[in-house]
Every structure is written in C-alpha cells, then in structure tokens.
mmCIF file of C-alpha atoms and ligand atoms in Angstrom:
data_model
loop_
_atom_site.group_PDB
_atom_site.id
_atom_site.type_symbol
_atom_site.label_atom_id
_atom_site.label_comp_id
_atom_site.label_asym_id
_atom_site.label_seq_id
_atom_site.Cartn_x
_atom_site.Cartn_y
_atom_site.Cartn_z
ATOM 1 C CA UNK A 1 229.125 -2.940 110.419
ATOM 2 C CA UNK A 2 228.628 -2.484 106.531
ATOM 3 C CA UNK A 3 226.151 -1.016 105.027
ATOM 4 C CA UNK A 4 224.582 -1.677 101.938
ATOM 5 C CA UNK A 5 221.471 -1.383 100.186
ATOM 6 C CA UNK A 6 219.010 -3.885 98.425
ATOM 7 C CA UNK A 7 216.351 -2.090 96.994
ATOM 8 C CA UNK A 8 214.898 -0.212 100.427
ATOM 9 C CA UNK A 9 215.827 -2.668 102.709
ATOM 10 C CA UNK A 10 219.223 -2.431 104.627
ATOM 11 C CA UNK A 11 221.555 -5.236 104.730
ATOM 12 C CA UNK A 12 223.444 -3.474 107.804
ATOM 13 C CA UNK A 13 220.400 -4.866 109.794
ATOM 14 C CA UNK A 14 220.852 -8.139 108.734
ATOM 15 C CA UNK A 15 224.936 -7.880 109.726
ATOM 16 C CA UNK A 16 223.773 -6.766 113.055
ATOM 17 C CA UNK A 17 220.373 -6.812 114.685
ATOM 18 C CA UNK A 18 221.335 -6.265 118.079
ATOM 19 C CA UNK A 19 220.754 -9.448 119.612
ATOM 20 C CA UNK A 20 216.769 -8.912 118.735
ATOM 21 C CA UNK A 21 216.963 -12.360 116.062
ATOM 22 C CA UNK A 22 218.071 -14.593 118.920
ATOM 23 C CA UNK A 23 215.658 -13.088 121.288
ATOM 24 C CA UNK A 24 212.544 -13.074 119.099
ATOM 25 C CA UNK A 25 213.269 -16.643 118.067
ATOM 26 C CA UNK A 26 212.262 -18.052 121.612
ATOM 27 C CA UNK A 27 209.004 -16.249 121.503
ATOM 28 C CA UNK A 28 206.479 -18.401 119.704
ATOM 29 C CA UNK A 29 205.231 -16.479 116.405
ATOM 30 C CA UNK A 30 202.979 -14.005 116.657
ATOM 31 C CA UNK A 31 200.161 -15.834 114.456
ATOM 32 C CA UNK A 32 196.369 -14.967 114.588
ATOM 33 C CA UNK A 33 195.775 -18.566 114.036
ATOM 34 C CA UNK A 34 196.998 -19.328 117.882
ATOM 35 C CA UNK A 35 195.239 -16.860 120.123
ATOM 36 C CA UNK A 36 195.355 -17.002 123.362
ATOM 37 C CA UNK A 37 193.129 -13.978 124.797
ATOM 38 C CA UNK A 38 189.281 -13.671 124.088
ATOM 39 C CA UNK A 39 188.948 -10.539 121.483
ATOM 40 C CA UNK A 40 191.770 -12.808 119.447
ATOM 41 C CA UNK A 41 189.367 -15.891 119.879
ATOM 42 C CA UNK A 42 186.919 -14.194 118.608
ATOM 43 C CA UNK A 43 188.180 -12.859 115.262
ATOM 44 C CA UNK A 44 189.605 -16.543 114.896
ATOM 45 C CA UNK A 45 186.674 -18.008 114.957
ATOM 46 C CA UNK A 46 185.026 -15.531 112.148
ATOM 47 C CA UNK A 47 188.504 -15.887 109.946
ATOM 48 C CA UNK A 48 187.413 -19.828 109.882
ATOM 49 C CA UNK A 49 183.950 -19.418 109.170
ATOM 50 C CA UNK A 50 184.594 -17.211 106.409
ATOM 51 C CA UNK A 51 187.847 -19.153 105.273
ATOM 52 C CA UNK A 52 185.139 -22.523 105.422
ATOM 53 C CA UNK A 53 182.497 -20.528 103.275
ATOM 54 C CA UNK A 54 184.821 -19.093 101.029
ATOM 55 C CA UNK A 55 186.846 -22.126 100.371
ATOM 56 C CA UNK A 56 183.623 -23.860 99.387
ATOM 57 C CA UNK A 57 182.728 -21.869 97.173
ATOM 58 C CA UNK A 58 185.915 -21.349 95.604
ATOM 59 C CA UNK A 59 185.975 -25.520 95.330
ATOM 60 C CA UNK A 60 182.686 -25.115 93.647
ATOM 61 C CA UNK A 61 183.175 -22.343 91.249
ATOM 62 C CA UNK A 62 187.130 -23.712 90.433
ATOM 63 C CA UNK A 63 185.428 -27.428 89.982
ATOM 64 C CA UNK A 64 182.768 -25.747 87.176
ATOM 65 C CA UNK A 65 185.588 -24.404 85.254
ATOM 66 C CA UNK A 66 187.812 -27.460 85.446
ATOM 67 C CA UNK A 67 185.243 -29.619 84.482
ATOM 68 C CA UNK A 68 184.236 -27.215 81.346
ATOM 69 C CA UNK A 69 187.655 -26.271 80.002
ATOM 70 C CA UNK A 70 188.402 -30.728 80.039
ATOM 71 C CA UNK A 71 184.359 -31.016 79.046
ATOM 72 C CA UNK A 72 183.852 -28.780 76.057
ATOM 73 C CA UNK A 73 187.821 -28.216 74.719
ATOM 74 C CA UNK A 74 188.265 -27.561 71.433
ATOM 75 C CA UNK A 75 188.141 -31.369 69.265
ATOM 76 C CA UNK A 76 189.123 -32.308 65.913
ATOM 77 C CA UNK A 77 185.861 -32.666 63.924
ATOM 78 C CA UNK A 78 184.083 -29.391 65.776
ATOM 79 C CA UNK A 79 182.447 -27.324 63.624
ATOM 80 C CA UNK A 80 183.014 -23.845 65.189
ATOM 81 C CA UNK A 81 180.063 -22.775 65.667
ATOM 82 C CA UNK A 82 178.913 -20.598 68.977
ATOM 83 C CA UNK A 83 177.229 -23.159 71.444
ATOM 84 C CA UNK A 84 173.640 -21.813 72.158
ATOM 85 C CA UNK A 85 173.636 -18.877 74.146
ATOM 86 C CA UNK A 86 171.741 -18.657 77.851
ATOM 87 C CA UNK A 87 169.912 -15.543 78.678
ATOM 88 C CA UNK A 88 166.855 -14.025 80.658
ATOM 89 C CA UNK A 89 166.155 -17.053 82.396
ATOM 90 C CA UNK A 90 164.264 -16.314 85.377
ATOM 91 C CA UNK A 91 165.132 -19.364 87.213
ATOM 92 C CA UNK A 92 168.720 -18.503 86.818
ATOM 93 C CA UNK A 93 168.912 -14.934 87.652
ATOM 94 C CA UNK A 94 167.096 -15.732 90.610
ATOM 95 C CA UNK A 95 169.704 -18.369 92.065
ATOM 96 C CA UNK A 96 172.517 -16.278 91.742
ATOM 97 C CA UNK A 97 170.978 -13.296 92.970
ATOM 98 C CA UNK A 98 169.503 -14.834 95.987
ATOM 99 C CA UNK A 99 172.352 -17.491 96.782
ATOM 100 C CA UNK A 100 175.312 -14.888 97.148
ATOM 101 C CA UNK A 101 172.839 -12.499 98.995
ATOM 102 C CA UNK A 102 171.957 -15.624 101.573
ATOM 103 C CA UNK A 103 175.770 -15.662 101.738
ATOM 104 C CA UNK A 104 176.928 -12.109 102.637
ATOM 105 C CA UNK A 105 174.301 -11.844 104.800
ATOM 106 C CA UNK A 106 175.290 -14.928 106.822
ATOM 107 C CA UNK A 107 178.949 -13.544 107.149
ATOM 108 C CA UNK A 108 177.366 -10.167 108.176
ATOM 109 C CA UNK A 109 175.613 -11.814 111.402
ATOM 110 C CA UNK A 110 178.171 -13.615 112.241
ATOM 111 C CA UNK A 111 180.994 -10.707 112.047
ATOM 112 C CA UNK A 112 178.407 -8.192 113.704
ATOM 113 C CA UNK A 113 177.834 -10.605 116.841
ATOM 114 C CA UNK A 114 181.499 -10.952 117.045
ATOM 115 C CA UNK A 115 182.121 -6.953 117.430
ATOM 116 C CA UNK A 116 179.743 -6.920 119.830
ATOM 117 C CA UNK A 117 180.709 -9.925 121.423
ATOM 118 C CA UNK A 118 184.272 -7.695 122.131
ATOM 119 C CA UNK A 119 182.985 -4.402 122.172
ATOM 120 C CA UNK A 120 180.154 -4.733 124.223
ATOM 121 C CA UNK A 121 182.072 -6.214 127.120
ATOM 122 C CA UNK A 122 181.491 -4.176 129.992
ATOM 123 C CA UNK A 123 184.698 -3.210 132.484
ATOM 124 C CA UNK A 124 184.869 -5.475 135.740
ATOM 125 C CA UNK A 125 185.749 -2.824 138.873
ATOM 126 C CA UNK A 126 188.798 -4.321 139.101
ATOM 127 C CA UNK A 127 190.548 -4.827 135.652
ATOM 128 C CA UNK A 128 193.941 -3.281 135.136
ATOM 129 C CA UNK A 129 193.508 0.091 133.562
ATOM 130 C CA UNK A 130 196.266 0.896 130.847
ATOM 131 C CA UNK A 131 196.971 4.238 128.876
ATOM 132 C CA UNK A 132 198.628 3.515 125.823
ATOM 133 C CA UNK A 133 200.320 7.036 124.264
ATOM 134 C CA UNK A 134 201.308 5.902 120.544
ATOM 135 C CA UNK A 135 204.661 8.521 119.712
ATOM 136 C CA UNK A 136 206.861 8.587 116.754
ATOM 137 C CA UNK A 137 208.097 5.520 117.385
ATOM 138 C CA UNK A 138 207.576 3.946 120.182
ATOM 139 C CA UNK A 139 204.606 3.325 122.515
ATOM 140 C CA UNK A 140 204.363 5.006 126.522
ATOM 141 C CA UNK A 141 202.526 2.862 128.708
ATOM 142 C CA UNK A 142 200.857 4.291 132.227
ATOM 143 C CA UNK A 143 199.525 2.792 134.638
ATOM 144 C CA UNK A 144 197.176 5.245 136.488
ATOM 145 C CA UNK A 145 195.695 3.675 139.461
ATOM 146 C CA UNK A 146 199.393 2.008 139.903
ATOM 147 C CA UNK A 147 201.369 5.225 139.714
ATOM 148 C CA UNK A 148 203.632 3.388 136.658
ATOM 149 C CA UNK A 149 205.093 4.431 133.575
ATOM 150 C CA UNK A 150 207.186 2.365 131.623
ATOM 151 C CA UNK A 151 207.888 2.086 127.892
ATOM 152 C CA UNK A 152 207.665 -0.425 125.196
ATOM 153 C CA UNK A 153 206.891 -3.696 127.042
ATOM 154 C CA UNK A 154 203.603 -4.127 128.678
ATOM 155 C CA UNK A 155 202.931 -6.067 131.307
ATOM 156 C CA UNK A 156 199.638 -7.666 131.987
ATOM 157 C CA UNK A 157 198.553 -10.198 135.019
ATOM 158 C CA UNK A 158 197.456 -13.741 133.690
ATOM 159 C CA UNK A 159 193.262 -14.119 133.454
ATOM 160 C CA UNK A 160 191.904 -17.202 134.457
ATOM 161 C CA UNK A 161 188.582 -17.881 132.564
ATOM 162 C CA UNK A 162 187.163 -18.896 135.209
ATOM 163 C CA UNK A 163 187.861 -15.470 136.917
ATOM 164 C CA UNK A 164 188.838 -13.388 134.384
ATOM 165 C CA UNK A 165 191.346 -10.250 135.282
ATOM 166 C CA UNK A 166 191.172 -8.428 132.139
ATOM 167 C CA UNK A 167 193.290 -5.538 131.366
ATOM 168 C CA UNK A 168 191.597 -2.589 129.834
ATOM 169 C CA UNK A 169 193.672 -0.199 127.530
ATOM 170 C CA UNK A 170 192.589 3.685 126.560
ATOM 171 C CA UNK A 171 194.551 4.523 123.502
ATOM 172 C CA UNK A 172 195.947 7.769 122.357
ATOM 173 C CA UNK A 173 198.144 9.507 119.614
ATOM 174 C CA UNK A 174 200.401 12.638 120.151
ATOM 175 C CA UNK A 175 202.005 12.863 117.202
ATOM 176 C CA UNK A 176 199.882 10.972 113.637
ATOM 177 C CA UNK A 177 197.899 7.699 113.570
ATOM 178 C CA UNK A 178 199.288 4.919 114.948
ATOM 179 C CA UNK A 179 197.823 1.275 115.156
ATOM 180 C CA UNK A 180 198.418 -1.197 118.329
ATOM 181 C CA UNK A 181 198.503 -4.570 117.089
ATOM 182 C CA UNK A 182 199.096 -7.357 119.400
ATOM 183 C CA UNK A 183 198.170 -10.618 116.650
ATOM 184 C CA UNK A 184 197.433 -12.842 119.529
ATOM 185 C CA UNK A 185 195.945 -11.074 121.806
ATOM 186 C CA UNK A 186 193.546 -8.891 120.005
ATOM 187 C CA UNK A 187 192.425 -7.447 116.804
ATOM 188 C CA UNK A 188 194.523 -4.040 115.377
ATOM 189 C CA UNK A 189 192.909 -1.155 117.640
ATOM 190 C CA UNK A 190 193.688 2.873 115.547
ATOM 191 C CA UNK A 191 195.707 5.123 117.879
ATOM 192 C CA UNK A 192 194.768 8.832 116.645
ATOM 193 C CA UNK A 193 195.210 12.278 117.766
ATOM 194 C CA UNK A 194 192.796 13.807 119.963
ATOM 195 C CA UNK A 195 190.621 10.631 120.000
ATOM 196 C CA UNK A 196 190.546 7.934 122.809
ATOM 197 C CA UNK A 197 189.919 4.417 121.503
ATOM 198 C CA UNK A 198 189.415 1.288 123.999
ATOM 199 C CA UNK A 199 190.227 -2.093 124.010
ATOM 200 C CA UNK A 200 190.570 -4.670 126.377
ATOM 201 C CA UNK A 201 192.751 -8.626 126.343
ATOM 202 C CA UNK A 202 192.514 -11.045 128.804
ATOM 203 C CA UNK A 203 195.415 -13.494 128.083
ATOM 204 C CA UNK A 204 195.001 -17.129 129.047
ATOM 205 C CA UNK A 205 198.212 -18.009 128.841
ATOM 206 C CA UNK A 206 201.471 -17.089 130.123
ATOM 207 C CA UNK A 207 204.165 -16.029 127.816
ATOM 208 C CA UNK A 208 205.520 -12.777 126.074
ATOM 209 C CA UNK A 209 203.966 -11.432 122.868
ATOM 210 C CA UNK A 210 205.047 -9.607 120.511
ATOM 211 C CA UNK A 211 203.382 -6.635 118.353
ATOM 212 C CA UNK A 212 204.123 -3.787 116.521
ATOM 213 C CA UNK A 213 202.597 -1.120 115.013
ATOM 214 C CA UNK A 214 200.202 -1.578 112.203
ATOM 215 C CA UNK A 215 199.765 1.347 110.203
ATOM 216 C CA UNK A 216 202.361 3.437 108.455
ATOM 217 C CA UNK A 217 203.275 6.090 110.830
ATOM 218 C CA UNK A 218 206.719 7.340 109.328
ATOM 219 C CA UNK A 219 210.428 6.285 108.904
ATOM 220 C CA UNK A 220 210.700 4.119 111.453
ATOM 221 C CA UNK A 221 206.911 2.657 111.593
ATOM 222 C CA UNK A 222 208.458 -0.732 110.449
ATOM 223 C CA UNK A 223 210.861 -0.362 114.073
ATOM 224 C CA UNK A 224 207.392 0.668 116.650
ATOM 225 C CA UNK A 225 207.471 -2.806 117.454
ATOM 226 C CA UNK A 226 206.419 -4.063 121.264
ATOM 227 C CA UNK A 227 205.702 -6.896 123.982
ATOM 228 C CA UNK A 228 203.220 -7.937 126.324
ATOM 229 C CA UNK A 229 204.365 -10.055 129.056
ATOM 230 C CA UNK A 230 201.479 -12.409 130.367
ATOM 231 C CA UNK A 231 202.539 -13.292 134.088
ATOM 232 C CA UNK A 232 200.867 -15.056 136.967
ATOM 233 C CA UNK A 233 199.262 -12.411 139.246
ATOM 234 C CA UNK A 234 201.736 -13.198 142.114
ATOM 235 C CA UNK A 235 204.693 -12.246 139.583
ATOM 236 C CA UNK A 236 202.512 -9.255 137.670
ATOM 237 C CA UNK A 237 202.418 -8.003 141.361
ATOM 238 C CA UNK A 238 206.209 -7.737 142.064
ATOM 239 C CA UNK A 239 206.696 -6.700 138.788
ATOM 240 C CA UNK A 240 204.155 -3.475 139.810
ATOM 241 C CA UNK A 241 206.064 -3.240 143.384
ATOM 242 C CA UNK A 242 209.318 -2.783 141.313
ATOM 243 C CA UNK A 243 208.514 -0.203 138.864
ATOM 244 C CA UNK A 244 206.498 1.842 142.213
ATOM 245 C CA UNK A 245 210.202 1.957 143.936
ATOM 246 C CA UNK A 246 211.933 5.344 143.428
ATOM 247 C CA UNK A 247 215.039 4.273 141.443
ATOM 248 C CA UNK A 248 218.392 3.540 142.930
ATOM 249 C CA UNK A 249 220.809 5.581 143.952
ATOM 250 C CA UNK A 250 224.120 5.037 143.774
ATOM 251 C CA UNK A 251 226.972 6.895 144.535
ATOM 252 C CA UNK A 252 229.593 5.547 142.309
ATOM 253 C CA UNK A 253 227.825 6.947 139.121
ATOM 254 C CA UNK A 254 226.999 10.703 140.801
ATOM 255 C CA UNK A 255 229.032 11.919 137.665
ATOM 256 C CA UNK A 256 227.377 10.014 134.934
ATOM 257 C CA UNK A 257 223.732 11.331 136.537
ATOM 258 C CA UNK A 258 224.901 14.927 136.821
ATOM 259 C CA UNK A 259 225.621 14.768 132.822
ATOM 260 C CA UNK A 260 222.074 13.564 132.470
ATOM 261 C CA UNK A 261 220.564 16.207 134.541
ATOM 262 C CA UNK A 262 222.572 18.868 132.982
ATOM 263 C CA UNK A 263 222.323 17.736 129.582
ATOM 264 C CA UNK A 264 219.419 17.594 126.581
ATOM 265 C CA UNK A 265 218.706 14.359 128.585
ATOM 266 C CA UNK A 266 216.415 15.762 130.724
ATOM 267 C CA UNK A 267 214.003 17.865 128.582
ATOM 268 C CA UNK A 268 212.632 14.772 126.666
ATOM 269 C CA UNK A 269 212.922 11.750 129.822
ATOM 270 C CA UNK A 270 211.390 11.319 133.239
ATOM 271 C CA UNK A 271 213.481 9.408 136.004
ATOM 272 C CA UNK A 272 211.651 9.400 139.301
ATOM 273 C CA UNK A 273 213.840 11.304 142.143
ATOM 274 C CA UNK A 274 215.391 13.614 139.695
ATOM 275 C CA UNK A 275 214.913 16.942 137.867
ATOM 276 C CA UNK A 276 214.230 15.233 134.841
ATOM 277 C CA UNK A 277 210.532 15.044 133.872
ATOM 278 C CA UNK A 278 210.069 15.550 130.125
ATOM 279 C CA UNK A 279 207.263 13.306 128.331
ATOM 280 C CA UNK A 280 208.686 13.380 124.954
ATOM 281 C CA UNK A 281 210.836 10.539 125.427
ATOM 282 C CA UNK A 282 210.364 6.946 127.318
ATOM 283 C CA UNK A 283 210.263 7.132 130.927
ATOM 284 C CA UNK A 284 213.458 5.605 132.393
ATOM 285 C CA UNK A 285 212.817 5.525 135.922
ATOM 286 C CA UNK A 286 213.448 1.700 135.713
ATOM 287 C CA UNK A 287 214.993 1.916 132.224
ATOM 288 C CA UNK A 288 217.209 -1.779 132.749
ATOM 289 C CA UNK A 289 214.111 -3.849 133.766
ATOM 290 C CA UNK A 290 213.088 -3.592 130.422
ATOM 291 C CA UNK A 291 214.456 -6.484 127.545
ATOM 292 C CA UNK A 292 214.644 -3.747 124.512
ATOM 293 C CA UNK A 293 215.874 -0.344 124.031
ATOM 294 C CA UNK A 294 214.469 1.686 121.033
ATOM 295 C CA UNK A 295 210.996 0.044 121.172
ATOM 296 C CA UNK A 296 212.551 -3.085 119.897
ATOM 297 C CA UNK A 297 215.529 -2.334 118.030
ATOM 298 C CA UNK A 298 218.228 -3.899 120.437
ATOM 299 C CA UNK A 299 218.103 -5.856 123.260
ATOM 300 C CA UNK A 300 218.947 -4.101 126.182
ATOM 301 C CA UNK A 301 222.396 -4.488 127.511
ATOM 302 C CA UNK A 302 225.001 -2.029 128.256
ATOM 303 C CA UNK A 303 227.099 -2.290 125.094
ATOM 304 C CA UNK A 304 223.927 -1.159 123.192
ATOM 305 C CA UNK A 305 222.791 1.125 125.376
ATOM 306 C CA UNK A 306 225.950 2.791 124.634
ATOM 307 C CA UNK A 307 225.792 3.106 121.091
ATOM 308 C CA UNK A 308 222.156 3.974 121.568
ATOM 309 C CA UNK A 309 222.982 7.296 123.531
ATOM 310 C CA UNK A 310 226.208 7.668 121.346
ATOM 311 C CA UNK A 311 223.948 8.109 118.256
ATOM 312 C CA UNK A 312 220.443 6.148 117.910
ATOM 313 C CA UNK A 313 220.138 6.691 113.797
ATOM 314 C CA UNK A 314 223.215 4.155 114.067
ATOM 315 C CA UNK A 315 220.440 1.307 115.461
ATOM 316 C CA UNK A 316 216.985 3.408 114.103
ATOM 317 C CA UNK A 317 217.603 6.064 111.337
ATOM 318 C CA UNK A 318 215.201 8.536 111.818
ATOM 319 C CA UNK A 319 214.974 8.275 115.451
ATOM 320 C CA UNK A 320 213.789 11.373 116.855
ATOM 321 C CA UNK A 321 216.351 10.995 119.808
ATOM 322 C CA UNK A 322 219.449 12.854 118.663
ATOM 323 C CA UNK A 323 223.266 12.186 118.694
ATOM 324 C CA UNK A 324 224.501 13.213 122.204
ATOM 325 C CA UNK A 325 227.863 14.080 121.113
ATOM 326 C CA UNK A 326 229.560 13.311 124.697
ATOM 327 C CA UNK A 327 233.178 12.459 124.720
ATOM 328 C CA UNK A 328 234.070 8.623 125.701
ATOM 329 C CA UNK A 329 234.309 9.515 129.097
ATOM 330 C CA UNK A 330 230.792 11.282 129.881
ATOM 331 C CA UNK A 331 229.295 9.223 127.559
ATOM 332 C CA UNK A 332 231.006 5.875 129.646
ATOM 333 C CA UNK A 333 229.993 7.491 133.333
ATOM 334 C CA UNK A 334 226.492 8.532 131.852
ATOM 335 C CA UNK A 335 225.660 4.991 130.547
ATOM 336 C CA UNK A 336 227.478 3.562 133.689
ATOM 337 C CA UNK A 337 224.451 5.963 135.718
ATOM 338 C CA UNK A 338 221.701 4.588 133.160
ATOM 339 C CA UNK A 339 222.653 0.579 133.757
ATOM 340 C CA UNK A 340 221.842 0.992 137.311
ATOM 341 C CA UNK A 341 218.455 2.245 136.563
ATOM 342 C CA UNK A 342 216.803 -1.059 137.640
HETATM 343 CU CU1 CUA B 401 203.363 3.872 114.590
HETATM 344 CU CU2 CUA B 401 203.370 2.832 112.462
#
C-alpha cells in the first residue's frame, strides 16, 4: 500500500479500501430525498415545502433583477442623473414587512407540526427497544429485552404500515458528542454524555442502510460510519435467535482463544462463555455475523481481520484499539479462534 498525502485526505485509502467501495456500491445511496421510514417522511415532506416556497421566491426576486439590470442598463444618450429615489412609503413598508412575516410564519407551523408529528409518537408495548452507546468510534448496540449486544450494524424487523413494528432507540455517549444519522431512516438524533436522547424508525422497506456519524467527534469521526439492516420479521427473528446462542466452541482453535483470554484482548471485549467481559471495545460474541470490522472500515473477512488485530491505525489511524504485537503464529491461531466466532 502507498501512502501519500493530498492536502488532508489520504490517497492510501483510495489504493485500498478494504473491499468497503464494492460493498457500499450495491446499497442504494443514502439520500434524504428517498426515505423509506416515517420520521424520514416527515422531514421530506417539510424540505419540499420549504424548497417550493423558497424557490418561488427566489424566481421572483432573481426575475426583478433580471428584468431591471436588461430594463434600465446604462444607454447612449442617458443623462446620468440619479433616477428618483423611493422612500417612506407606507404602502411599501407594509408589504414587505407583512409578506415575509406571512412567510416564516407559514414554515414555522408547518416544521412545528412535523416535530411533533415524530416526537410525539407514543411507544407501542411491543416495539423493539434499542440502546445505542456512541464510543470513540464506533457505535454499541443492546438489545435489552433480547439479551443482545452486537456492534456497528443494527438490525431492525420490517414495519408494515398497516401494523407498524417500530423500533425505539435510547441514545447515549461515553466518551464526547456523537450524532446518529441514518439519512433515510430518520433525522440526525445528538448522542451526549450523561444525557439519554430517543428516537424511533419504522422502515417500510427492506434493505440495508447506511449512516454514519454526524458531528465531529475526533480523528476518526469521518470512519464512525454504520448499517441498519431492514428484514422481514421471520428473518429479524433468526437473526435475534443467532446472536442469543452462546458462541461456538471449537476445539481446533483452543490455542488461538487462550491468547485472547490471556492477552489485552480481554480487558476491552466481551465474548459470551468466556472470561472476557470488558465494555470498552465491540462485543464479539458473534463477531463474523457481522459485514464490517472497524465500524465500517473493512469488510469483514479473515485477511482483514488479520491486519486489523495486527495493527488497526494500518486500516483507522487513531483507532483507540492498539497494535497487538503477537508473532505470526499467535496472531494466525488467535484470528483462526476469532473467524469462528459466528
Ligand atoms: Cu462520532 Cu463523529
């Protein structure tokens, strides 16, 4: 890989982005002109209003001074004096006083009924409940009437309009603010220390989306990137009875899991069955059923995950995980013990 420098941005991720170019390119762009997921609708369908009233006006205003600059330029034959000059006319004053005040005050009503149209909506009993824990940088995800934790890649059941299944999320900070931003499915939602925000989707179609993090959170803010998977309830359902299993265990890498429990591994990650429980890292109880390592640096496959471990400022500079420093053949038997974490 070769690194070199334009400005801030670097080239080495253009050379090699980990598989994520190919992978992002079959899901449809995140746009807030296609949502699909009622908050989203909503803040659509104020974005047109104001995009109608405001392009109006701009067609009026830009029309006025087309017409004058063609109307009144400068001729042979003028005799340069001032034209008359227009003031204190209380006709006048009063129309464009009154006119832009009509205005605002139309988008206000229309922006206020659509945050309460979203915020107002009350909880059904039986919505999915969702913890989101913003960290430098990469998002936790718990599920606490399911008993799952997984990183990175929410997953969400499909809501039918006609009988909606909305997931609700409660959204937290541990480190400095953070903002979940998920274009298509909802508006950008603050993630701050010691304060829990809400907010809730209901996706009406199926489909992965991507987001990322929308306010500037530190060196890798521009990496805090995620996914929502929309599924059909049936598949949202084994997807839940697969991340409640206890992990696998298999003999054949009983070396490469002894070097994670008796390394740094286990102070910052949780897997399921083992001593490992730290919260300062991504839970990787079922660490291969997810697409993307690094909150969406890579794609996740084995070759990565093994430069990943090797050293993750080599994919995310500034990654809080550090170097593991293993030699080729720990760090092959611990990766070995990490792909069978489906
Ligand atoms: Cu987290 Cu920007």
């Amino acid at each position: 890989m070769t690194i070199a420098f334009v400005g801030c941005s670097p080239v080495a991720a253009l050379a090699n982005d980990w598989g994520m170019s190919a992978s992002n390119s079959k899901i449809p762009p995140s746009s807030v002109f296609n949502p699909v997921s009622t908050p989203a609708h909503e803040i659509n369908t104020v974005s047109l209003f104001v995009i109608a009233i405001t392009a109006v006006i701009f067609l009026i205003v830009a029309g006025l001074i087309a017409y004058s600059v063609i109307r009144y330029r400068v001729r042979a034959g003028d005799d340069g004096r001032e034209p008359p000059q227009v003031y204190g006319s209380n006709p006048i004053e009063f129309a464009w006083t009154t006119v832009p005040v009509l205005i605002v005050f139309v988008l206000l009503l229309i922006t206020v009924r659509s945050i309460y149209t979203v915020q107002a909506h009350r909880r059904p009993p039986d919505a999915i409940g969702v913890r989101v824990i913003a960290h430098q940088w990469w998002w936790e995800f718990r599920y606490p009437d399911l008993g799952i934790v997984t990183a990175n890649e929410l997953h969400v059941p499909l809501s039918d309009p006609a009988h909606p299944t909305p997931t609700f999320l409660e959204l937290e900070s541990v480190d400095v603010a953070h903002s979940f931003w998920v274009p298509r499915l909802a508006g950008k939602t603050d993630v701050i220390p010691n304060k829990l925000n809400t907010m809730w989707i209901d996706p009406h179609v199926a489909g992965t989306y991507l987001g990322q993090c929308a306010e500037f959170c530190g060196t890798e803010h521009a990496m805090m990137l995620l996914r929502v998977t929309v599924e059909p309830r049936a598949d949202f359902d084994r997807w839940v009875a697969g991340q409640q299993r206890p992990p696998a265990r298999d003999a054949a890498v009983a070396h490469g899991r002894e070097i994670f429990e008796s390394t740094a591994c286990m102070n910052c990650h949780t897997i399921r069955g083992t001593g490992a429980n730290g919260r300062f890292g991504p839970d990787l109880t079922h660490l291969m059923t997810r697409e993307t390592l690094g909150a969406g640096v890579a794609m996740n496959t084995r070759d990565h995950l093994r430069v990943w471990v090797s050293d993750p400022n080599v994919m995310k500079p500034g990654a809080l995980m550090p170097a593991m420093n293993l030699d080729d053949h720990d760090l092959d038997d611990l990766v070995a013990y990490l792909a069978t974490l489906h």
